[in-house]
XYZ file of C-alpha atoms in Angstrom:
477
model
C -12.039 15.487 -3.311
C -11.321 17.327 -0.198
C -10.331 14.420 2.966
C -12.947 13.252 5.940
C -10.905 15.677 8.368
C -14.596 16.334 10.016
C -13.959 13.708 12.551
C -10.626 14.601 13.347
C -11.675 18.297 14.164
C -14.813 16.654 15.969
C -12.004 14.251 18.181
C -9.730 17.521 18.494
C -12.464 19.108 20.467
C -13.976 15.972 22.527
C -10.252 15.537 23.665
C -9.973 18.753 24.778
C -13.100 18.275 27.392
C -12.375 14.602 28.422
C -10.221 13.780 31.356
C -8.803 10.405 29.960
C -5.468 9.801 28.666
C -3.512 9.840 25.730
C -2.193 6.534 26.471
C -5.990 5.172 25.978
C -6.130 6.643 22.713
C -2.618 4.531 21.599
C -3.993 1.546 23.470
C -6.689 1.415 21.097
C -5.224 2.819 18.398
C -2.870 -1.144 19.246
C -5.698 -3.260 19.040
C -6.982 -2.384 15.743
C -3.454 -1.942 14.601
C -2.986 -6.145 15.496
C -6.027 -7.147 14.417
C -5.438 -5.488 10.936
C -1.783 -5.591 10.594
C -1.965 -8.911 8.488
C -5.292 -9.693 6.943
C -7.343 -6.727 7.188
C -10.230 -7.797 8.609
C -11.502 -9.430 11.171
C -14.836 -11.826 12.283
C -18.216 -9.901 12.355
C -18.513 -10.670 15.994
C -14.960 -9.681 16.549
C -15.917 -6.179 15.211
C -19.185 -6.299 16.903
C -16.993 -6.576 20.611
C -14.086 -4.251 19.622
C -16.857 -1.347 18.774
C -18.389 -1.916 22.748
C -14.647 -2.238 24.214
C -13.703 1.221 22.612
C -16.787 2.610 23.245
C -16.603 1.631 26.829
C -13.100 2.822 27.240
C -13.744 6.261 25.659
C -17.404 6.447 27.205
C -18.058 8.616 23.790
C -19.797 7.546 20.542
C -17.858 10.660 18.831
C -14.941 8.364 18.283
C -16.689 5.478 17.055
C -16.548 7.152 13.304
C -12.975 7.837 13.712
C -12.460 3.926 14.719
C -14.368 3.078 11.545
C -11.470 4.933 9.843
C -9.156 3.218 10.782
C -10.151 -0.107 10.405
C -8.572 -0.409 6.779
C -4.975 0.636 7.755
C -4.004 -1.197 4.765
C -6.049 0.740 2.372
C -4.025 4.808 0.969
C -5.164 8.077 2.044
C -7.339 10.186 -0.924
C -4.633 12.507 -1.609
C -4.695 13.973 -5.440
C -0.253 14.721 -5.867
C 0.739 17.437 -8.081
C 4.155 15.807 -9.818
C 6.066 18.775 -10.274
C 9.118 16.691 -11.847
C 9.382 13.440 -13.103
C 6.915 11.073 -13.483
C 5.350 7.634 -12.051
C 8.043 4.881 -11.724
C 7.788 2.501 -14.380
C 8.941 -0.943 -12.284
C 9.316 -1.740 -8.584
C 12.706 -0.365 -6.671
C 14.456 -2.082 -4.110
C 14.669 1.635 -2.068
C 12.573 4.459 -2.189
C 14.920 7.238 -0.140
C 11.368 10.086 1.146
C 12.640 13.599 1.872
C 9.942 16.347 3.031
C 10.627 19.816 2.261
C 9.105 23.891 3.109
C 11.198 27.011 2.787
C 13.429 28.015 5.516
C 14.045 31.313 6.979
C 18.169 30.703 7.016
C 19.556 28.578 4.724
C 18.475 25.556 2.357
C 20.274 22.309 2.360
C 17.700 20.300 -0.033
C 20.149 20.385 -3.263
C 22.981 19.042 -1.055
C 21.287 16.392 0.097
C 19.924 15.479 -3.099
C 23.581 15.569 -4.648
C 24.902 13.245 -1.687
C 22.328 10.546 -2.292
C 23.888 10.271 -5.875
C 27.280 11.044 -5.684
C 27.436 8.487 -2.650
C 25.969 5.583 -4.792
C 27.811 3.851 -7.510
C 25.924 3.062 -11.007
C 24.583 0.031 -9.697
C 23.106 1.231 -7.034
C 21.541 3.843 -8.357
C 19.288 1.715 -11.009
C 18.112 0.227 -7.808
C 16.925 3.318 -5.790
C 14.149 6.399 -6.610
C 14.331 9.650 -4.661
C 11.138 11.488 -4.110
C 10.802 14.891 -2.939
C 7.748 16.157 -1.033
C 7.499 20.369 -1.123
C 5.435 20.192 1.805
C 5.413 24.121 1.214
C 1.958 26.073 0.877
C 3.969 28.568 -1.178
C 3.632 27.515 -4.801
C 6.230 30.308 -6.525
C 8.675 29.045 -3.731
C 7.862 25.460 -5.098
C 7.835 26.508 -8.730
C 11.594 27.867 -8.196
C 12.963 25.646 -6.672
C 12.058 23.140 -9.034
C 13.458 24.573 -11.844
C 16.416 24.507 -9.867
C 16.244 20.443 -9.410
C 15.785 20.043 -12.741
C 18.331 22.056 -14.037
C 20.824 20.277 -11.660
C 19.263 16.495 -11.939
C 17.382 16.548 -15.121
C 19.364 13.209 -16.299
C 18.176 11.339 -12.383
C 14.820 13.050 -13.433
C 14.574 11.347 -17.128
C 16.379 8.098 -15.620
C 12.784 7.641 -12.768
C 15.331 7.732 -10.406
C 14.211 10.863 -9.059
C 10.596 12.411 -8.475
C 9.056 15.884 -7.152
C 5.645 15.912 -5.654
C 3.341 18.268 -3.845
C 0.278 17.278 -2.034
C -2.482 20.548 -2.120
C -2.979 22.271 0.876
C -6.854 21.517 0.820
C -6.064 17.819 1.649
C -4.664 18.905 5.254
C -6.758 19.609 8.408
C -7.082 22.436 10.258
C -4.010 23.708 11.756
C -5.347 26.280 13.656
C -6.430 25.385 17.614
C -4.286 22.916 17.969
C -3.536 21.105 21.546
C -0.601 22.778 22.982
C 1.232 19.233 24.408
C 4.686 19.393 26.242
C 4.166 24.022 26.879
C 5.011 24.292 23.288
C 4.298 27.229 21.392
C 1.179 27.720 19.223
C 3.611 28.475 16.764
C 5.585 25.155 17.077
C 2.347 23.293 17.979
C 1.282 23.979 14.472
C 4.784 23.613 12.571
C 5.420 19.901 14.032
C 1.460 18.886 13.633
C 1.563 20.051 10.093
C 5.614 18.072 9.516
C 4.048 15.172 10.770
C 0.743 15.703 7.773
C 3.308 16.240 5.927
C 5.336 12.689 6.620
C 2.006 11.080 6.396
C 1.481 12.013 2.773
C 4.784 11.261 1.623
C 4.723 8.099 3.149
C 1.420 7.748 1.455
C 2.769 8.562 -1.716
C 5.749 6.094 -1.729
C 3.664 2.931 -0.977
C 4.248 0.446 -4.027
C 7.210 2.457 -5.219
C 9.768 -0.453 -3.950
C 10.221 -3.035 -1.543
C 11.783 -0.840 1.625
C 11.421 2.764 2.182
C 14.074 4.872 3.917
C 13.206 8.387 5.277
C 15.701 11.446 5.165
C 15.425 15.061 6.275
C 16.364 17.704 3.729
C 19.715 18.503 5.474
C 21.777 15.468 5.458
C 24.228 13.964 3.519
C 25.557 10.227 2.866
C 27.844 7.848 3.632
C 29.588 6.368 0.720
C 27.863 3.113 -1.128
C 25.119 3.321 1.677
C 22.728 1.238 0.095
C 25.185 -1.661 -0.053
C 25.579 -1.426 3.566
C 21.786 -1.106 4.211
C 21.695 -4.346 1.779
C 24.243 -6.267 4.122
C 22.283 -5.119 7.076
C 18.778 -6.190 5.752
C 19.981 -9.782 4.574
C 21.598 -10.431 7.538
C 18.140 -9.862 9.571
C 16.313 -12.474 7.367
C 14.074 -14.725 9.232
C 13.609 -11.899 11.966
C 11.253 -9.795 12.827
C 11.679 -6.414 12.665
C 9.510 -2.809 11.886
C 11.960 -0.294 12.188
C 15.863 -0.430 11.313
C 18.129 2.744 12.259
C 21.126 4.410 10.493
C 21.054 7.315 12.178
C 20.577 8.002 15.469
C 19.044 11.573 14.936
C 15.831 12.492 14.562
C 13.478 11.834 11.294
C 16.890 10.759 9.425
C 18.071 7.005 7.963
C 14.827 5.089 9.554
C 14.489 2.207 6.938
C 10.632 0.368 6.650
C 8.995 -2.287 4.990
C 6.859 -0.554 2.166
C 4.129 -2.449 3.262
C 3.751 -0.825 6.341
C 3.946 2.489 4.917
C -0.142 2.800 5.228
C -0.417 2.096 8.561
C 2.217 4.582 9.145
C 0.814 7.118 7.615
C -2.694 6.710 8.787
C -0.688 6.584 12.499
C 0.568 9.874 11.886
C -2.943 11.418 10.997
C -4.311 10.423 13.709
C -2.125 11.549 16.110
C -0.711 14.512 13.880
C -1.202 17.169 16.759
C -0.052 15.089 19.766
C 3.584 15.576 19.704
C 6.831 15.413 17.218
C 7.271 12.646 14.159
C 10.225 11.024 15.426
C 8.622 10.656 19.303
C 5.160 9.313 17.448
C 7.400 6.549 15.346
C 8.921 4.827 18.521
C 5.225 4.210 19.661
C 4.462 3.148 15.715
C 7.538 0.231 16.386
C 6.092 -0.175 19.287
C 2.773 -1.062 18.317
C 3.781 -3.079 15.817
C 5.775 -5.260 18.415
C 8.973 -4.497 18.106
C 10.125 -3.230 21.916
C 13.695 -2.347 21.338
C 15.770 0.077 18.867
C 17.668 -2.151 15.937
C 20.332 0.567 15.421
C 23.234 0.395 12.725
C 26.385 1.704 13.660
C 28.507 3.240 12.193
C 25.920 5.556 11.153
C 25.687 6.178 7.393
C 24.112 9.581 7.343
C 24.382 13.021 8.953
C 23.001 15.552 9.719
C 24.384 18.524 7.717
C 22.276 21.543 8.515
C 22.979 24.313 10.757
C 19.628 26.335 11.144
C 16.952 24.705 11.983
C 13.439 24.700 9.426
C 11.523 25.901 12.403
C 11.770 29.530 12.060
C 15.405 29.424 11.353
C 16.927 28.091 14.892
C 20.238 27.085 15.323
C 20.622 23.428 14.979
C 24.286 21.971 15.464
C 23.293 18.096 15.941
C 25.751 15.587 14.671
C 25.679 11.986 15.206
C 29.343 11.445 15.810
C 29.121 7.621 14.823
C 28.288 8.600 11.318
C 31.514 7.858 9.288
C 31.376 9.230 5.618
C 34.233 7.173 3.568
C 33.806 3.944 2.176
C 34.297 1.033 5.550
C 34.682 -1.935 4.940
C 31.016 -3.666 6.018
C 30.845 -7.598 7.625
C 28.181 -8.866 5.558
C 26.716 -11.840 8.934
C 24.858 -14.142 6.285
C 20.925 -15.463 8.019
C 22.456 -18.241 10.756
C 21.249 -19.725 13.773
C 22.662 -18.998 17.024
C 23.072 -21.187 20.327
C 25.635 -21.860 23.038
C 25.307 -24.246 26.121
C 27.536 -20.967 27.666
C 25.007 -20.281 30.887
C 23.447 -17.013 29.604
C 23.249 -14.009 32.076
C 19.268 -12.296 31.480
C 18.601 -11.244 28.789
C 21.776 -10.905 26.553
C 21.483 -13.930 24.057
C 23.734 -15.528 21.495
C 21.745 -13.524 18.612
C 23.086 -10.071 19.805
C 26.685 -11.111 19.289
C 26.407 -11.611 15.296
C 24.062 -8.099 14.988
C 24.799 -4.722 13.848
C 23.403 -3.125 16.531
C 25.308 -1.756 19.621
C 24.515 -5.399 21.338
C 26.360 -8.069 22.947
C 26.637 -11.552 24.223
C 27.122 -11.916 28.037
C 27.309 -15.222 29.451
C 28.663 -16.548 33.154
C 32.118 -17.822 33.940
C 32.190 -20.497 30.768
C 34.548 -23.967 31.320
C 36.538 -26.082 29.124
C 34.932 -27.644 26.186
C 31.853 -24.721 26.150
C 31.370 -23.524 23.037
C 28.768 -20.776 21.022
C 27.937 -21.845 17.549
C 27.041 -20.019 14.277
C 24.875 -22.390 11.991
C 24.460 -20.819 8.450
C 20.682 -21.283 6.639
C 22.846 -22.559 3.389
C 26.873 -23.239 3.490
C 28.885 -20.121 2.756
C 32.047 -18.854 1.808
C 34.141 -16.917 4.080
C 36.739 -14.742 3.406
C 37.065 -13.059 6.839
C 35.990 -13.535 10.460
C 36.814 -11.289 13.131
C 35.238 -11.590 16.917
C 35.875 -9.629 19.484
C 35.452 -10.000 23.574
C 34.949 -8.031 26.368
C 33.710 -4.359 26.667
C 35.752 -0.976 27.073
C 33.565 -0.795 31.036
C 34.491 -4.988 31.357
C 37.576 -5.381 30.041
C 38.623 -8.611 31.734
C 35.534 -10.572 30.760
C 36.926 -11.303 27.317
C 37.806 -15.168 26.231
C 41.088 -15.493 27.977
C 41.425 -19.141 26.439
C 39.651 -19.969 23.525
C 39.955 -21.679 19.271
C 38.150 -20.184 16.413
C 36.416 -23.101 14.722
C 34.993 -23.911 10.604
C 32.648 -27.005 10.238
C 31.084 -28.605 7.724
C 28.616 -31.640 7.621
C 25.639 -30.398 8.922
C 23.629 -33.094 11.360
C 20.938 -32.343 13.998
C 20.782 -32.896 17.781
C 18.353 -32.538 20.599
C 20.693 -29.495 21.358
C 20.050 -27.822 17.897
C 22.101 -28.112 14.562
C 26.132 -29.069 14.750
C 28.781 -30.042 12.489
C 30.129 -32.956 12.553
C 33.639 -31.864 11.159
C 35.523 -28.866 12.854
C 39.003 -27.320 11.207
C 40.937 -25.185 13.540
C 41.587 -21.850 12.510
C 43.709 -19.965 15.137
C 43.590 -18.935 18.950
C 42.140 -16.161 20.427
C 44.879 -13.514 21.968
C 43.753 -11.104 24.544
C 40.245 -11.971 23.714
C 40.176 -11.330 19.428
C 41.042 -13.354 16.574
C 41.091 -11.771 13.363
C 41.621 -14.388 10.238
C 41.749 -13.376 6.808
C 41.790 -15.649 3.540
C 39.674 -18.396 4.844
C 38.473 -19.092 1.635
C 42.357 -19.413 0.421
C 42.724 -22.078 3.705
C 39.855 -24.041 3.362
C 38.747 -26.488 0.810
C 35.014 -26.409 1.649
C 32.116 -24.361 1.750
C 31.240 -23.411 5.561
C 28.082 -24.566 7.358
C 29.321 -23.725 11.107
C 31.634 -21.284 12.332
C 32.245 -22.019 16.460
C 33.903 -21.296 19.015
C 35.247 -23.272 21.626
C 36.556 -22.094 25.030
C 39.981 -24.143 25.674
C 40.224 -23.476 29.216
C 37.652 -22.830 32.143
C 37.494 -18.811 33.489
C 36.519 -17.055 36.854
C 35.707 -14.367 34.782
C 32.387 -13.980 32.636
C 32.625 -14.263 28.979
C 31.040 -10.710 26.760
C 30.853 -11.482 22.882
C 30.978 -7.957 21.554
C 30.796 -8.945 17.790
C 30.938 -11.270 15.500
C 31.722 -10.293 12.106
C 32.092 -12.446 8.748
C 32.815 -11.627 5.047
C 31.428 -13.551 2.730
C 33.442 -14.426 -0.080
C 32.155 -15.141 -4.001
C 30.468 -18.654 -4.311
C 33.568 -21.659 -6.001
C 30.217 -22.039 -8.553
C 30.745 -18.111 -9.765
């Protein structure tokens, strides 16, 4: 059963003739995203007035079809996979890792990157992940082939389920011929980023209930070591926040990590706008829509980018992201907390961006004696190590010239927020860090509060880089 791709050739060519803007189209394309991103569905009436808004602001009834479409972006696309290894997972991952594949003029990196995502994990890990490969190629002895070259190399991954080889049949794609030539791009490059991004959209399609986060790779890259377990870290410590989108990468298509529930509405996204410009430019509108304004990047990055020719027609392509690191670091793990500080915060650079991952920071004006920020923990914790650090390499004087690293226990509430009402002094800061190790070994109790508390007033505003904790095993283990 061939898809509805009438009404996107039908939109292709009303788009060409009409004068208004692509940014009308994603407009739109928000409000149904909103109104369906939860429930899907919405009042009668509701319906009834979002039809005449679009209408009005397209001044077309060609699109209202395509608008019909989209109303279930909860709902998979018809797409009939050819598994050409492996077969459907039997439980629920925590990780499905989606890499997209077609033949390449120079060079071919998939095997690589295949053997870094298992080398790189340990046993555990792996029992916790599934790898599926999309050969997004319409040439099926190229496929064939280089199959039986993954499952010569990874037959034991392939009997485990932790690895899986589809195809999706080139009759399920539109029309990649006449495409609109955005940005002065070639017709030839027109047509081999509209049909990656078809391409995405199917393995995203694919992968929907396969586990509870999704991560997508390109077929060139290779892994950090025990990358999961810092994704893990990274995703526990942003419990209780909202998020789309989390990065490992900074480059391209490569280490963006989703909720598998959003997975439909991605992949319907990139359908509809399949032939407006690149995948990874179409995702930031995606987090976008989907409310989440700023990039939530991990650093140090855990993957690279490996290849050196390019997949379009054989390019040179000497990208690196030169905060990926590839040995084993040694990750904070920032267990869920509330943050606040009666430290007079300067716009928009809150308590919350001191304890992230992200390439954040605290910034606060000139604090005095007896300020103090506060880290409140959702459940007391154990802590092995804490290390904070002030100032920036551009603001290197506004560090905490004066300053204690506190523990607390004995959680009580305030008008001001959540406080301890017992504090144990751990050290002083020295040229604006503290670095303490063995808390656990120093401490009798489990940790509800970790604080600190400025010991004498500055001239000088106060950056919190990062704050970074390592949790040690529970006394109940």
């Amino acid at each position: 059963m061939r898809l509805p791709w009438k009404y996107l050739d039908k939109m292709r060519c009303f788009r060409k003739r009409s004068t208004f803007p692509l940014l009308g189209i994603l407009i739109t394309c928000l409000i149904f995203v909103n109104l369906y991103m939860e429930d899907g569905y919405v009042l009668e009436e509701d319906k009834r007035q979002l039809r005449e808004t679009s209408m009005h602001q397209l001044n077309s009834e060609r699109y209202l079809h395509t608008f019909k479409y989209l109303t279930n972006f909860s709902g998979t696309i018809n797409v009939t996979y050819r598994y050409l290894a492996g077969s459907p997972v039997s439980r629920k991952k925590y990780l499905t890792i989606g890499l997209s594949s077609v033949k390449r003029k120079r060079g071919n990196y998939l095997m690589e990157t295949i053997k870094s995502i298992f080398d790189q994990s340990s046993y555990e890990e792996l029992k916790e992940i599934v790898v599926v490969v999309h050969l997004a190629d319409f040439d099926l002895a190229w496929c064939e082939s280089l199959v039986q070259d993954i499952s010569r190399k990874f037959a034991h991954h392939i009997i485990a389920g932790r690895l899986l080889v589809i195809h999706a049949p080139e009759e399920y794609y539109p029309s990649l011929d006449g495409l609109k030539r955005n940005y002065n791009d070639p017709e030839d490059r027109v047509r081999f980023r509209s049909k990656q991004n078809v391409d995405y959209a199917f393995l995203l399609n694919f992968c929907t209930n396969l586990s509870d986060f999704y991560m997508m790779l390109e077929d060139d890259v290779r892994c950090s070591k025990n990358f999961l377990t810092a994704m893990k870290k990274v995703i526990t410590s942003k419990e209780g926040s909202y998020w789309v989108m989390l990065e490992f990468s900074k480059l391209g298509y490569i280490g963006k990590l989703y909720h598998s529930k959003d997975l439909p509405r991605l992949a319907h996204f990139l359908l509809m706008f399949y032939q407006e410009m690149p995948c990874d430019w179409l995702l930031i509108h995606f987090r976008g829509l989907l409310a989440q304004k700023d990039v939530i990047r991990f650093k140090p990055s855990l993957f690279q980018h490996m290849g050196y020719y390019s997949s379009y027609k054989g390019v040179e392509n000497k990208l690196k992201d030169d905060d990926f690191e590839e040995d084993s670091f040694d990750i904070p793990d920032n267990p869920p907390a509330i943050l606040h500080t009666n430290i007079n915060v300067f716009e928009s650079y809150d308590a919350s961006k001191a304890y992230s991952s992200v390439d954040e920071y605290f910034w606060g004006k000139a604090p005095s004696t007896g300020d103090f920020f506060v880290i409140v923990f959702y459940k007391s914790t154990r802590i092995s190590k804490i290390k904070i650090v002030t100032g920036t390499d551009d603001r290197q004087n506004d560090i905490l010239h004066h300053g204690a690293l506190e523990v607390g226990e004995k959680l009580i509430g305030s008008k001001k927020g959540k406080q301890c009402s017992s504090y144990i002094t751990l050290g002083e800061f020295k040229n604006g860090n503290i670095e303490v190790h063995n808390v656990d070994h120093k401490i009798s109790f489990e940790i509800e509060c970790v604080r600190i508390v400025v010991t004498a007033s500055q001239k000088e505003w106060l950056i919190i880089k990062s704050i970074s904790l390592w949790t040690a095993p529970s006394s109940s283990q």
